[in-house]
Amino acid sequence: TCEINGMTSGYTGAGFKTVLPSQASAKISFRLVGTQDPQAILRAFEAHVQARMPADCKYEILGANGSPATMMGFENPVFEAARGALSDEWPRPAAFIGCGGSIPIAHFFQSEMGMDSILIGFGRDDDQIHSPNE
C-alpha cells in the first residue's frame, strides 16, 4: 500500500492569509509484500511523480530508505512450538495467518543472521489498529 502519513502547505499560523502557498510537503510510506524491492518501488514512485509534475514545479525526495518484506513458512517448527505454548494458556489452538506489517528488524534477522522471527499479536479484527480510535 501507499500511505500518505501527513501533508503541510500554506500558512498554518494563527488567523488566515489569502496567499497561494509556494511549497508543500508530504510524508509518504509504502508497505511492501512478498518479493517487492524497496528501491524498485521508490524508482516507480519517483517516475510516477515526475510524469505528473508541472513544468514550472520541482520536487525532492528526502529520507528514502526501506526494508523488504519478510515471510516465514508455516511449516517452520517454531510455529508448532508457539501453538503449543499458546494452547497452554487458551482453550483453542492458535490460528496462524499471514499479516502485513513493517518491522525492518525481522528482515535483518532473516537476511543477515539467518534467523526467522515469529510475531504474535493479540487483538481483534475490529481493534482498528493504528487508527485514531485504535
PDB file of C-alpha atoms in Angstrom, residues 82-95:
ATOM      1  CA  ALA A  82       4.345 -21.334  19.642  1.00  0.00           C
ATOM      2  CA  ARG A  83       0.954 -23.005  19.116  1.00  0.00           C
ATOM      3  CA  GLY A  84       1.732 -25.383  21.997  1.00  0.00           C
ATOM      4  CA  ALA A  85       2.781 -22.571  24.325  1.00  0.00           C
ATOM      5  CA  LEU A  86      -0.296 -20.520  23.473  1.00  0.00           C
ATOM      6  CA  SER A  87      -2.570 -23.563  23.869  1.00  0.00           C
ATOM      7  CA  ASP A  88      -1.311 -23.930  27.439  1.00  0.00           C
ATOM      8  CA  GLU A  89      -2.946 -20.566  28.184  1.00  0.00           C
ATOM      9  CA  TRP A  90      -6.033 -20.505  25.941  1.00  0.00           C
ATOM     10  CA  PRO A  91      -8.653 -23.179  25.256  1.00  0.00           C
ATOM     11  CA  ARG A  92      -8.417 -23.090  21.438  1.00  0.00           C
ATOM     12  CA  PRO A  93      -5.354 -23.668  19.248  1.00  0.00           C
ATOM     13  CA  ALA A  94      -3.744 -20.514  17.892  1.00  0.00           C
ATOM     14  CA  ALA A  95      -4.698 -19.571  14.341  1.00  0.00           C
TER      15      ALA A  95
END
